[in-house]
Coordinates of C-alpha atoms in Angstrom, one line a residue:
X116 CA 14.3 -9.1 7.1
X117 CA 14.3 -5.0 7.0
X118 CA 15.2 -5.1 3.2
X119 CA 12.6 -8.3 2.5
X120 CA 9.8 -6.2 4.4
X121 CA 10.5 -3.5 1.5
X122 CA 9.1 -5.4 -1.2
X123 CA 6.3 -6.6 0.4
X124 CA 4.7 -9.9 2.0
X125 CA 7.1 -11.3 -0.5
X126 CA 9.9 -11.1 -2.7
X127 CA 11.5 -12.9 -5.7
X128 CA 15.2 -14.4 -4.6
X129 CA 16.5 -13.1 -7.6
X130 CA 16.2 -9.7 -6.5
X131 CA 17.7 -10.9 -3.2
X132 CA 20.5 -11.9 -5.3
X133 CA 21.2 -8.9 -7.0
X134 CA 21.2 -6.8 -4.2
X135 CA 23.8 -9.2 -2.8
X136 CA 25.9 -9.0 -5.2
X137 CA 25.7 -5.2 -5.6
X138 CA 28.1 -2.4 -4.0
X139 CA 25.7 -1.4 -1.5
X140 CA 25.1 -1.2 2.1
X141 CA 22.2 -3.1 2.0
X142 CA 24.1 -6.5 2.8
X143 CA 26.7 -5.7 4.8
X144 CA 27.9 -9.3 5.4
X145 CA 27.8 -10.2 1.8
X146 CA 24.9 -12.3 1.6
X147 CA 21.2 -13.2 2.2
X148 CA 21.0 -16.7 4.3
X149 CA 17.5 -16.7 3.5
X150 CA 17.9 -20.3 4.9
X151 CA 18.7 -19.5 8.5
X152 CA 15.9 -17.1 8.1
X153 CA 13.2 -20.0 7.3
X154 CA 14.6 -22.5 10.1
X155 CA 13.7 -19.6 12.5
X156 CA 10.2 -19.6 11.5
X157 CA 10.5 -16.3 10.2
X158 CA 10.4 -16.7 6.0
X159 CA 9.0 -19.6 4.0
X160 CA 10.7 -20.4 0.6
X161 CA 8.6 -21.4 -2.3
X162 CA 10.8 -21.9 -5.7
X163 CA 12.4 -18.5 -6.8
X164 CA 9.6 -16.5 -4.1
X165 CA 10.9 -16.0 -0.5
X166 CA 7.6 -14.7 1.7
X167 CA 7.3 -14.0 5.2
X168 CA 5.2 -16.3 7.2
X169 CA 3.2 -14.5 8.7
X170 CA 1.7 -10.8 7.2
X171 CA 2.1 -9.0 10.6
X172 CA 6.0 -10.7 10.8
X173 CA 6.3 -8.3 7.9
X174 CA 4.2 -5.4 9.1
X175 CA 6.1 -5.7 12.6
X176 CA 9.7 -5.4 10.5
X177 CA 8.4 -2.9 8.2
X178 CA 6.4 -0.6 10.9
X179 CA 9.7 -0.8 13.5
X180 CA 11.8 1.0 11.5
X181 CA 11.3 4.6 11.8
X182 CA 10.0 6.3 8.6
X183 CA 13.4 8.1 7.7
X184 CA 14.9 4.6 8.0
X185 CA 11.9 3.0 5.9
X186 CA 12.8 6.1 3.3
X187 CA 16.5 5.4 3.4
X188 CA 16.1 1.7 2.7
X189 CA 13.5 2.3 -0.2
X190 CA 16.2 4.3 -2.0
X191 CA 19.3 2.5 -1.5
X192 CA 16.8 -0.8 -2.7
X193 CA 16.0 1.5 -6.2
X194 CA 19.7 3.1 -6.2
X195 CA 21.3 -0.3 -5.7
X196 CA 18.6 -2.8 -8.2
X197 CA 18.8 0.1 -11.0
X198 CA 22.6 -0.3 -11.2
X199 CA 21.9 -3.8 -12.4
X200 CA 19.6 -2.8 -15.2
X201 CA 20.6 -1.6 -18.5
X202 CA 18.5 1.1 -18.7
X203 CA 19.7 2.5 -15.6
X204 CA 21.7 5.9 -17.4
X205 CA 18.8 6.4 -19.0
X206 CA 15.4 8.9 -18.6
X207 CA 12.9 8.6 -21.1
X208 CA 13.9 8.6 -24.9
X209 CA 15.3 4.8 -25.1
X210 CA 13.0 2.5 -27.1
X211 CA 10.7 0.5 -25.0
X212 CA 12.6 -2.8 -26.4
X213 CA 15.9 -1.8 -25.0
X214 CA 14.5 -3.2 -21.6
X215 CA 12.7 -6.3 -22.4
X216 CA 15.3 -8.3 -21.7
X217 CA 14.5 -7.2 -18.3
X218 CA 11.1 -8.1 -18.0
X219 CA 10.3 -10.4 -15.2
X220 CA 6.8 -11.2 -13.3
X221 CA 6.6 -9.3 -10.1
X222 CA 3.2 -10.5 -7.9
X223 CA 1.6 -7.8 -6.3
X224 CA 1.1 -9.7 -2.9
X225 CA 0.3 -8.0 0.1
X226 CA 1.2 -4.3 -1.1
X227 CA -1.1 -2.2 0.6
X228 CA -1.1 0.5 -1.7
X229 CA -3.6 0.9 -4.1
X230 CA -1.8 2.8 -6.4
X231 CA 1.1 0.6 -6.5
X232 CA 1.4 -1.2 -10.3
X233 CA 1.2 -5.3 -9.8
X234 CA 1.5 -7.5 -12.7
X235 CA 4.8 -7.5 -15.0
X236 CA 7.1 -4.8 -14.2
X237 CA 10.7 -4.8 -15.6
X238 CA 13.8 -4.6 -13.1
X239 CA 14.3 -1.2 -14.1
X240 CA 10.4 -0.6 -13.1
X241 CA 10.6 -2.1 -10.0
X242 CA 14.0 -0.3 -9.2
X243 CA 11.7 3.1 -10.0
X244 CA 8.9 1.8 -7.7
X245 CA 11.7 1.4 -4.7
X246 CA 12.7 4.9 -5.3
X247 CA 8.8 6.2 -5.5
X248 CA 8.6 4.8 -1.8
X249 CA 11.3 6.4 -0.6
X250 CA 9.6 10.0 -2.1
X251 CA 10.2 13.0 -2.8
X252 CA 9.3 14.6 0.2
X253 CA 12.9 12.8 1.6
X254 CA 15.1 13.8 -1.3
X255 CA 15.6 17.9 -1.4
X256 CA 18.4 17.7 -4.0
X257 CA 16.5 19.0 -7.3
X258 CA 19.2 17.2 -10.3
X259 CA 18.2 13.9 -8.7
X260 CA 14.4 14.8 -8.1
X261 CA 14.2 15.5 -12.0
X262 CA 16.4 12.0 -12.9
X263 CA 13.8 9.9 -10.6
X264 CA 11.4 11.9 -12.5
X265 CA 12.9 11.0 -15.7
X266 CA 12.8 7.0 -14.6
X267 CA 9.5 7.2 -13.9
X268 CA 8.5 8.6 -17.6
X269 CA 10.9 5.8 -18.6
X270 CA 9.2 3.0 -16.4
X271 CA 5.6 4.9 -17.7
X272 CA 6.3 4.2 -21.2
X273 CA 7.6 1.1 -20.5
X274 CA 5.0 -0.3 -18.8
X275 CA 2.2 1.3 -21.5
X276 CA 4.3 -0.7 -24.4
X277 CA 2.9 -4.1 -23.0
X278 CA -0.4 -2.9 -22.1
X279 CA 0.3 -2.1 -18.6
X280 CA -1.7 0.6 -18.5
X281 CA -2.4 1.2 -14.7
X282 CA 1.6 0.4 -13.9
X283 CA 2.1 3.4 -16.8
X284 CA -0.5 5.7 -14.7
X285 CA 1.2 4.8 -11.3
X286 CA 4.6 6.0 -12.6
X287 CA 3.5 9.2 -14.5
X288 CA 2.2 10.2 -11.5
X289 CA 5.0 9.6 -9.2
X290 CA 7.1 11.5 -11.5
X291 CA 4.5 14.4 -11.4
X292 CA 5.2 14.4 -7.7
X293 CA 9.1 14.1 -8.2
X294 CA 8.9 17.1 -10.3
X295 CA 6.6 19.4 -8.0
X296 CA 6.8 22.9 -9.5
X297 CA 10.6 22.7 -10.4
X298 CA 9.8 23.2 -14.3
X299 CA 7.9 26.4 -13.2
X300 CA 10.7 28.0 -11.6
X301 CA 12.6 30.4 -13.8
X302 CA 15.8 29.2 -15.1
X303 CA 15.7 25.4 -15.5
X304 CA 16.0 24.6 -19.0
X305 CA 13.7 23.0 -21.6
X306 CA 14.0 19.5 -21.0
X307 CA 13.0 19.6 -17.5
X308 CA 10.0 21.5 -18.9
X309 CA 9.4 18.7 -21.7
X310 CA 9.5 16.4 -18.8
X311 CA 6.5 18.1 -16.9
X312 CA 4.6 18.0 -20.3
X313 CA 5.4 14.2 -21.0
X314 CA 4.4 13.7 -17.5
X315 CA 1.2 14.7 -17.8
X316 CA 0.2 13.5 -21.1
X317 CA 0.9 10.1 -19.8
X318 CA -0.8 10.4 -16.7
X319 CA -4.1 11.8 -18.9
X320 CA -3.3 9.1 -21.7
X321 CA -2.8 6.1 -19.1
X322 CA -5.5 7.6 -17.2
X323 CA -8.1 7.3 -20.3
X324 CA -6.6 3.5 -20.6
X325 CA -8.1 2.9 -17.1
X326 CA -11.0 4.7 -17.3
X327 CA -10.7 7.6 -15.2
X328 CA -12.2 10.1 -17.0
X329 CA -11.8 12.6 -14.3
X330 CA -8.3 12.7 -14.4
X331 CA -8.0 12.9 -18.2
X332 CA -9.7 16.4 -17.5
X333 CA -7.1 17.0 -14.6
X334 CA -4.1 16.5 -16.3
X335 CA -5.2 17.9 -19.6
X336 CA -6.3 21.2 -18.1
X337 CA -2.8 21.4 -15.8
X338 CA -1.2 21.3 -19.1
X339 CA -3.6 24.0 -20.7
X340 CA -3.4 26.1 -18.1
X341 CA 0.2 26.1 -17.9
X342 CA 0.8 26.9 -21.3
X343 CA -1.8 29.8 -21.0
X344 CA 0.5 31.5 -18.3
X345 CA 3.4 31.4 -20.5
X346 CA 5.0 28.3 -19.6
X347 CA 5.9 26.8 -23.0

């Protein structure tokens, strides 16, 4: 129920499934008997979407967890679903059709957050969305900070190829927020600085796409300014 909360009201099976059949500690017993779970009451299963039957079944599963536990889950969710996707070794410079294969329709249901992308997201997108909820704040080693950076320019561009443009805004800046001010610090190299840049001229692209003019302005003048003080 803890790993189904994760997603959402609901969840597709086959995600279920791959998380199953991944090495993780997500499923210690093997397997998801999704149905014990719906002759309890707790789940209802609808074709390949598994939802909870009640939204505060959910919140209660979710909200008892303690927020390190939430964060924990989040990532070993991303960690374990990205292992399945082929674009998981990659950050940012595969073509966009390396991962339509991938593409699957992932509802937006009951997610609270309003930045959160709905619509079609790729496994390898939603993997990156799994990590974005664990955040940054609960990962302190900077090499994977700046590769969950790099999947979120990845996911970004992604997601921009088929017109997703708010999914594309939600990543670039997620991976803003991975990145923090490590590309300011002296001594990382150019790539992670390349990253920052490609960061933000996604998030002001995507953000023109939505029509948030304001934050065209935002992210072009971060990138202005940086570049002013010497950061190129």
């Amino acid at each position: 129920l803890r790993v189904i909360s994760c997603f959402g009201f609901k969840s597709e099976i086959y995600l279920l499934r791959l998380l199953r059949d991944s090495d993780s500690p997500l499923t210690p017993d093997g397997r998801v008997d999704l149905e014990s779970l719906e002759k309890k009451g707790f789940v209802e299963i609808s074709g390949p979407v598994v939802s909870f039957s009640h939204d505060l079944i959910q919140q209660h599963v979710y909200e008892n967890m303690t927020l390190n536990k939430r964060r924990q889950l989040h990532l070993d969710i991303g960690m374990a679903l990205a292992t399945k996707s082929t674009l998981a070794s990659t950050l940012s410079h595969q073509p966009i059709e390396a991962g339509m294969e991938n593409l699957y329709i992932c509802d937006r249901g009951e997610d609270h957050d309003s930045d959160f992308p709905g619509s079609t997201l790729s496994l390898f997108g939603i993997a990156t969305s799994q990590i974005n909820k664990a955040g940054p704040e609960y990962i302190s080693d900077q090499a994977r900070r700046i590769r969950f950076a790099g999947w979120n320019l990845h996911a970004s561009n992604e997601s921009a190829g088929v017109s997703n443009f708010r999914a594309a805004l939600y990543y670039c800046k997620n991976g803003i927020l991975f990145l923090g001010d490590i590309s300011l610090h002296n001594g990382n190299d150019n790539s992670t600085w390349q990253l920052w840049i490609e960061l933000h001229e996604g998030a002001a692209f995507n953000s023109f796409a939505v029509g948030n003019v304001k934050d065209v302005a935002k992210y072009t003048s971060a990138i202005i300014d940086s570049k002013n003080v010497g950061f190129e």
